[in-house]
Coordinates of C-alpha atoms in Angstrom, one line a residue:
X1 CA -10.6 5.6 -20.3
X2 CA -6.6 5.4 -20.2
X3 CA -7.1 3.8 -16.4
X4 CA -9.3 0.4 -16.9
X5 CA -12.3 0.4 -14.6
X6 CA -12.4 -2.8 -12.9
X7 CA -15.3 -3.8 -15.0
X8 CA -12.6 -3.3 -18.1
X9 CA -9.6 -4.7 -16.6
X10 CA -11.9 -8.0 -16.1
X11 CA -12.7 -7.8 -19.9
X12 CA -8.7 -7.4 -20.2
X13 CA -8.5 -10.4 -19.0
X14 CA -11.1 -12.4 -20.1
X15 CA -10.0 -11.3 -23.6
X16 CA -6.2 -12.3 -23.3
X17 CA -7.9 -16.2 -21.4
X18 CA -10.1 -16.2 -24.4
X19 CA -7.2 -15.2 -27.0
X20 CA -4.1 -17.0 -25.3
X21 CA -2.5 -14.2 -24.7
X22 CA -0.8 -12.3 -21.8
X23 CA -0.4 -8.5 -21.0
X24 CA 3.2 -7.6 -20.0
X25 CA 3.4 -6.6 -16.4
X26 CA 6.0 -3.4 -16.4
X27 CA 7.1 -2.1 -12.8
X28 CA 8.3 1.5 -12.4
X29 CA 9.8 3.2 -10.4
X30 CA 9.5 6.6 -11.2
X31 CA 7.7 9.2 -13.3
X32 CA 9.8 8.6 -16.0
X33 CA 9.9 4.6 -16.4
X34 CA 6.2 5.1 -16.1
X35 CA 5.9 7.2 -19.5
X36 CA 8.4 4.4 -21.2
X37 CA 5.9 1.8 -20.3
X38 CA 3.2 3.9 -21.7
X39 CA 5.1 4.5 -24.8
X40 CA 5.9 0.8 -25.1
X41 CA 2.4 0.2 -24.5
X42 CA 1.1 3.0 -27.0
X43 CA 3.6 1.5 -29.9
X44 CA 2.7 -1.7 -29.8
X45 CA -0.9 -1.4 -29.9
X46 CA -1.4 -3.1 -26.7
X47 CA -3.1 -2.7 -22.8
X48 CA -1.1 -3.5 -20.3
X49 CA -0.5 -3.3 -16.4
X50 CA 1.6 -1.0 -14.4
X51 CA 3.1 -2.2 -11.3
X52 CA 5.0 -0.9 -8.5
X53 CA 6.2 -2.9 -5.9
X54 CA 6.9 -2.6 -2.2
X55 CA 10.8 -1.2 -3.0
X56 CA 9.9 0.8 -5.8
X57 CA 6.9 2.2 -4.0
X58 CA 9.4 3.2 -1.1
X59 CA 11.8 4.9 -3.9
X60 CA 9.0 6.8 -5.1
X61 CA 8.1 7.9 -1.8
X62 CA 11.3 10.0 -1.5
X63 CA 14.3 9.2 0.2
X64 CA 13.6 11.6 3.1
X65 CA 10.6 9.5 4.6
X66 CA 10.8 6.4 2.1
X67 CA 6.8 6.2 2.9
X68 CA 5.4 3.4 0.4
X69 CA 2.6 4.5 0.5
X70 CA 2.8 8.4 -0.4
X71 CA 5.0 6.4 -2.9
X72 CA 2.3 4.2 -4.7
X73 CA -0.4 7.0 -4.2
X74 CA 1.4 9.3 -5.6
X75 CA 2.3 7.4 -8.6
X76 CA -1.2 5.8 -9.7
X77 CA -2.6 9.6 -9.5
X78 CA -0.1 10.8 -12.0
X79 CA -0.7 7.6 -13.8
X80 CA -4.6 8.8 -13.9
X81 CA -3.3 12.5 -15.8
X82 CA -0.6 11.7 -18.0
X83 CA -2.2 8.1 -19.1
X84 CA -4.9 9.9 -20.6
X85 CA -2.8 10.9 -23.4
X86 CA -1.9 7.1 -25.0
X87 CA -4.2 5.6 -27.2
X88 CA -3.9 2.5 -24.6
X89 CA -5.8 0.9 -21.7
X90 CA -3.3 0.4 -18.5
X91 CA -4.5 -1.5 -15.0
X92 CA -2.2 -0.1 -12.0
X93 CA -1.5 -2.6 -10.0
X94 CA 1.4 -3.4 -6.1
X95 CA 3.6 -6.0 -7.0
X96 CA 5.5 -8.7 -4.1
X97 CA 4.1 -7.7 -1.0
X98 CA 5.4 -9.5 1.7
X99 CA 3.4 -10.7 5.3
X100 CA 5.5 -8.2 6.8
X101 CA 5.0 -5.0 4.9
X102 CA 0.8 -5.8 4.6
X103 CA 0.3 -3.0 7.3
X104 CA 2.4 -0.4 5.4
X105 CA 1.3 -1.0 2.0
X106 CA -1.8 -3.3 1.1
X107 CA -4.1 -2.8 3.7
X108 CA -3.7 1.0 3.6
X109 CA -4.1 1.1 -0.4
X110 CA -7.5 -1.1 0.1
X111 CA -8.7 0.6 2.6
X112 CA -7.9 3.7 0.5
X113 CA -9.9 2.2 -3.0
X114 CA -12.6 1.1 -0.4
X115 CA -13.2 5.0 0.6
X116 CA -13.3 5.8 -3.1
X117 CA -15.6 2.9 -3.8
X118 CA -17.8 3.8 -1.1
X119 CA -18.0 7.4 -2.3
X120 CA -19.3 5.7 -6.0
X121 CA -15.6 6.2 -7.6
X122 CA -13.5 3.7 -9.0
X123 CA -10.6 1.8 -7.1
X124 CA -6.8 3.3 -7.2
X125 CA -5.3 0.3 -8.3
X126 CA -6.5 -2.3 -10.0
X127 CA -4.9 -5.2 -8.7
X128 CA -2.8 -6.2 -5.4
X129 CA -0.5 -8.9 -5.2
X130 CA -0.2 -10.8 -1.4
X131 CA 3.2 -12.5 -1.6
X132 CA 2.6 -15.4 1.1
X133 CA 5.6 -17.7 -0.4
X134 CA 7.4 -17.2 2.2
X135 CA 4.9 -18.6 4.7
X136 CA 3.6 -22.2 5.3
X137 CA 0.6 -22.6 2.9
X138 CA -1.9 -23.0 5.4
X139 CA -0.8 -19.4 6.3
X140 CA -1.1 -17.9 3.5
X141 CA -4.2 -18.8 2.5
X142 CA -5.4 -17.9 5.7
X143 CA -4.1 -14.3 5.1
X144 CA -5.1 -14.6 1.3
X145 CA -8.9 -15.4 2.7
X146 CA -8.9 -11.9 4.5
X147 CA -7.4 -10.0 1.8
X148 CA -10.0 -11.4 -0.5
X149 CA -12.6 -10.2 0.9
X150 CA -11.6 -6.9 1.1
X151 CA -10.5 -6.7 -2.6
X152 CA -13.7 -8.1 -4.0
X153 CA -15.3 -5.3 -1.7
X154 CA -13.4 -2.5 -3.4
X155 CA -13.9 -3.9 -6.9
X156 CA -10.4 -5.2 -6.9
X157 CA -8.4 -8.0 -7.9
X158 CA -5.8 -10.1 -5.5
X159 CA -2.4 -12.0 -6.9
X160 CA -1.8 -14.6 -4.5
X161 CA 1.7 -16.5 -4.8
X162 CA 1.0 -19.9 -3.5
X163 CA 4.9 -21.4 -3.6
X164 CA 7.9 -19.8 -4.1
X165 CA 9.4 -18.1 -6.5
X166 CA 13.4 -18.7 -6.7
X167 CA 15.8 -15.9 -6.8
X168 CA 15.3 -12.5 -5.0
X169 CA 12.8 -9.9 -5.3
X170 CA 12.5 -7.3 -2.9
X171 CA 14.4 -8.4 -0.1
X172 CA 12.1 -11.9 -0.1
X173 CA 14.1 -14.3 -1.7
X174 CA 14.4 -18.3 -2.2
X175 CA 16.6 -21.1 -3.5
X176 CA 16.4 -22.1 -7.0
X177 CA 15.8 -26.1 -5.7
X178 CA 12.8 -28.8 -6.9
X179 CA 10.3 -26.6 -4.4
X180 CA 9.9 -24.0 -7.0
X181 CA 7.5 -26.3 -8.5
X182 CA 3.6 -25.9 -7.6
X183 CA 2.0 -29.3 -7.0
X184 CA -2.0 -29.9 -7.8
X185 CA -2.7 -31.2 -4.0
X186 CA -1.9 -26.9 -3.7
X187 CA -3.9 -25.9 -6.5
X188 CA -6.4 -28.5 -4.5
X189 CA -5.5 -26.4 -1.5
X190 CA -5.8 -23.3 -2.8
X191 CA -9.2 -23.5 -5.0
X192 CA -10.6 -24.6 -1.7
X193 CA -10.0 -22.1 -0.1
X194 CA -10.3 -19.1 -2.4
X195 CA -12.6 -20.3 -4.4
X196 CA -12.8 -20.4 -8.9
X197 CA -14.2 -16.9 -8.6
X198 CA -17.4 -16.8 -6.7
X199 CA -15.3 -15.0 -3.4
X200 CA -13.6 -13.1 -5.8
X201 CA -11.6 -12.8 -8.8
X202 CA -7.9 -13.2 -8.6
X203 CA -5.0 -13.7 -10.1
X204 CA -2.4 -16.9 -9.1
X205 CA 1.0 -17.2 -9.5
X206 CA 2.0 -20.9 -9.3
X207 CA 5.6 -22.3 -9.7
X208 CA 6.7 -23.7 -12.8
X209 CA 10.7 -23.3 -12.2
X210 CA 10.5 -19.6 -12.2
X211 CA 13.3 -17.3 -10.9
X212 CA 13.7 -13.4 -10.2
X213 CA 16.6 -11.7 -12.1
X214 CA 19.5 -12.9 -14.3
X215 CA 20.2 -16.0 -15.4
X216 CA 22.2 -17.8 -18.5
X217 CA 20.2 -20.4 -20.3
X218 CA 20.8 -23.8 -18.4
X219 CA 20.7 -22.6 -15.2
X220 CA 16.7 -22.7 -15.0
X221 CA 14.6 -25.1 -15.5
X222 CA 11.2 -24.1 -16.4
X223 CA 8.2 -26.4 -17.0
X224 CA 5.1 -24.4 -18.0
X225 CA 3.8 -27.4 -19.2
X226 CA 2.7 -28.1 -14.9
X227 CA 0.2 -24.8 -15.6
X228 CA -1.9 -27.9 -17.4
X229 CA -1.8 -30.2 -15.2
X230 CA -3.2 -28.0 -12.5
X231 CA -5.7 -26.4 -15.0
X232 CA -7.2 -30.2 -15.8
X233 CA -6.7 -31.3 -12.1
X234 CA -9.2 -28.3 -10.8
X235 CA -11.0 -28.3 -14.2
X236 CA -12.3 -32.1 -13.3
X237 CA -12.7 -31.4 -9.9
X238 CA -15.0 -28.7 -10.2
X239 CA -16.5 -29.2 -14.0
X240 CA -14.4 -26.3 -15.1
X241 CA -12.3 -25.6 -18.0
X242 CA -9.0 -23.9 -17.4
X243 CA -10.1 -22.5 -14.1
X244 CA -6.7 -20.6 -13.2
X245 CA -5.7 -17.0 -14.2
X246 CA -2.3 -17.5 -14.0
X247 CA 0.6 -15.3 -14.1
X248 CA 4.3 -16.0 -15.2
X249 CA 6.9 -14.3 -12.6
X250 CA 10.4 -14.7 -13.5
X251 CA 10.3 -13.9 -17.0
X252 CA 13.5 -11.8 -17.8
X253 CA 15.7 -14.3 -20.1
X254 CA 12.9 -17.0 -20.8
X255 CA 12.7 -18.8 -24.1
X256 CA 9.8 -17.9 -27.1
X257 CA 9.1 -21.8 -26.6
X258 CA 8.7 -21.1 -22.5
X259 CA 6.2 -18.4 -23.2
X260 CA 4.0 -19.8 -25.7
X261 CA 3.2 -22.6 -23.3
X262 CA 3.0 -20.8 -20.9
X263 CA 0.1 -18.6 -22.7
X264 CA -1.5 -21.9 -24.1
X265 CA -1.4 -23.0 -20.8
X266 CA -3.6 -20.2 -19.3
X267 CA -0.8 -17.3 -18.5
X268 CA -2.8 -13.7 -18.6
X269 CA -0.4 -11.9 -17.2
X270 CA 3.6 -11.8 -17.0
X271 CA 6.2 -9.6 -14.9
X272 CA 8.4 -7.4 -16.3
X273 CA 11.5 -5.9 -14.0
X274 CA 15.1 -7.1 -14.7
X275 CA 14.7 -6.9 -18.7
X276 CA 13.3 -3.3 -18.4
X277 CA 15.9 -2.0 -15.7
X278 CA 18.4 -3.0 -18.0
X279 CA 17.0 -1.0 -21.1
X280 CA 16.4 1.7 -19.5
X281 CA 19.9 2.2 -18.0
X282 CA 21.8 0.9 -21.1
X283 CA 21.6 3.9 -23.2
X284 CA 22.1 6.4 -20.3
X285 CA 26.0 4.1 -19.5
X286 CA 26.2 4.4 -23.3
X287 CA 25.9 8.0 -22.9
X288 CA 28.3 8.8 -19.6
X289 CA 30.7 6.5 -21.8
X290 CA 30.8 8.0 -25.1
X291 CA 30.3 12.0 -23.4
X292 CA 32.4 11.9 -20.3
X293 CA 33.9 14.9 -20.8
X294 CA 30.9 16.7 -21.5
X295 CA 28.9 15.2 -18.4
X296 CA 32.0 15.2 -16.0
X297 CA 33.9 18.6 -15.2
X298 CA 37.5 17.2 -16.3
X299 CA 40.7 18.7 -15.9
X300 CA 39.3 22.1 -14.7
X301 CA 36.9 22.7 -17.4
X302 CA 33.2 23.4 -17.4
X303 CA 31.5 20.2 -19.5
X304 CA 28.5 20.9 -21.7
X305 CA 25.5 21.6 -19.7
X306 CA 23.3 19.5 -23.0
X307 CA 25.3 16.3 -22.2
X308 CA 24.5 16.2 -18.5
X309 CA 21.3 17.8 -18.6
X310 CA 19.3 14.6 -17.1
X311 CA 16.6 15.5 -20.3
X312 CA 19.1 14.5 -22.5
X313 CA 19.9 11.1 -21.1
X314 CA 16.7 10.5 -19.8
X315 CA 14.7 10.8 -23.5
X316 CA 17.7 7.8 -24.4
X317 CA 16.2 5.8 -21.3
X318 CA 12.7 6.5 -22.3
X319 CA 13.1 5.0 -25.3
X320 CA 15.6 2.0 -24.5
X321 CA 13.1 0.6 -21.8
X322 CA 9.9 1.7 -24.0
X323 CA 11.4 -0.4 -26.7
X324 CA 12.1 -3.5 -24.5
X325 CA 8.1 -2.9 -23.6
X326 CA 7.2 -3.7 -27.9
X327 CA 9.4 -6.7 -27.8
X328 CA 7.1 -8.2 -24.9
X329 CA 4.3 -7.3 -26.3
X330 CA 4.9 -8.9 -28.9
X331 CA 6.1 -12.3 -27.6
X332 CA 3.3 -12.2 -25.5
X333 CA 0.9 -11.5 -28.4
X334 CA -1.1 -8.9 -26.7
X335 CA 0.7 -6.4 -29.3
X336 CA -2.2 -4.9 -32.0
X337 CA -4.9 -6.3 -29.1
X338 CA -5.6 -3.0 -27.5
X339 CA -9.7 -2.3 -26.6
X340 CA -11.2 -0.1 -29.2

């Protein structure tokens, strides 16, 4: 059972709540960075969750029609063969999705887990995410409400992002200013409407400081030590503990310090993009660099067909990014947790 059935991937993460750890959350983008989060997965001893979101959905879906969903669909059901061969357990689950690309990508994937469901199969994915930072609050609540619903019908579970995230991701971006910050009166907010649970599980990503992409120490200031004060805000309020299943977004370049409050702090989940881009193309630039004869046709001559030959670079790739997959495993202590 590779592919956790949502009954599992709710003992995932009760397990890593319970524990104080988190799973690393690797996007893909291909057939390829799928098998080196696998890998990663499979060497560290540890589950995890695979997520593709709305651009590399449209990637996957070939450049001819750039469809997101023949994209994602495609994806998860290769995810379903190949992940039977690792020794791990893997939740697939759409990253950032955006009020304005819900019609091409959520609501189609539900409504395709909700035919499968219906016919007494499991879900596709896992886990959506509904990016509503963009939006007032009040909005995207609203739109969280509806989606919901329709998760917890297809034995799914939603990632809301109540406030923003800085940086860019996918075309929605944000200023890094003192609103990346997630107040309790919108934890209040937000527990109100979506319920602890009882309307469905899901998954929140609140603002501590966090930013998409690249950035030197300095420039970001996180505080995961907010994800307690909203825990113990809606903890009181509704005779609770730690009521929040949070997830960390922005985590390429943050501190072993960071993370370890942020897992003490109720953290199940964090994303993993920027970091894993970069180790997976590393090795292949290492490679044009050092063989640029042999992959280029220079002066007239012919190269060497085992320098170019995208197997080649791509097993270097496979195991840059797989590697980059044990080092967050590790910080994120879900490494030598995998279900028996």
């Amino acid at each position: 059972m590779p592919i956790a059935t949502p009954e599992v991937y709710n003992e995932m993460l009760d397990r890593a709540k319970a524990g104080k750890f988190a799973y690393p959350a690797i996007n893909v983008t291909s057939s390829q960075t799928l098998h080196a989060a696998l890998r990663g997965f499979a060497e560290a001893e540890s589950d995890g969750i695979i997520q593709i979101s709305t651009g590399g959905a449209e990637f996957l879906g070939g450049q001819h029609n750039k469809d997101m969903v023949t994209g994602a669909v495609a994806l998860a059901e290769f995810a379903h063969i190949v992940a039977a061969k690792y020794d791990i357990t893997v939740a697939l689950h759409t990253d950032h999705c955006p009020k304005d690309k819900l019609d091409g990508y959520v609501r189609p994937l539900l409504a395709i887990s909700a035919e499968r469901v219906a016919k007494g199969e499991n879900p596709l994915f896992q886990s959506h995410m509904w990016d509503g930072s963009a939006e007032t609050l009040a909005d995207n609540l609203s739109i969280a409400q509806e989606l919901l619903a329709q998760a917890a019908a297809a034995k799914i579970i939603l990632e809301v992002e109540i406030t923003p995230t800085g940086g860019e991701e996918d075309g929605v971006s944000h200023e890094i200013n003192d609103e990346l910050y997630t107040t309790v009166n919108d934890a209040v907010r937000t527990a109100e409407a979506l319920g602890l649970g009882e309307k469905g599980r899901y998954l929140l990503a609140a603002s501590f400081g966090n930013v998409h992409g690249v950035y030197k120490p300095g420039n970001v200031v996180l505080k995961p030590e907010l994800l307690r004060e909203l825990q113990d805000a809606i903890g009181k309020q509704y005779g609770k503990t730690d009521p929040f299943d949070f997830v960390f977004h922005g985590g390429s370049g943050s501190t072993a310090e960071e993370i370890a409050t942020a897992l003490e702090n109720g953290v199940v989940k964090m994303n993993l993009d920027t970091d894993t881009q970069y180790a997976f193309t590393r090795p292949v630039a290492g490679h044009m660099f050092a063989n640029y004869d042999g992959v280029l046709k220079v002066d007239g001559e012919v190269g060497k067909k085992n320098t170019y030959d995208p197997r080649t670079w791509g097993k270097l790739a496979e195991a840059g990014m797989a590697a980059r997959v044990v080092e967050a495993a590790e910080q994120l202590r879900s490494a030598g947790k995998r279900l028996k």
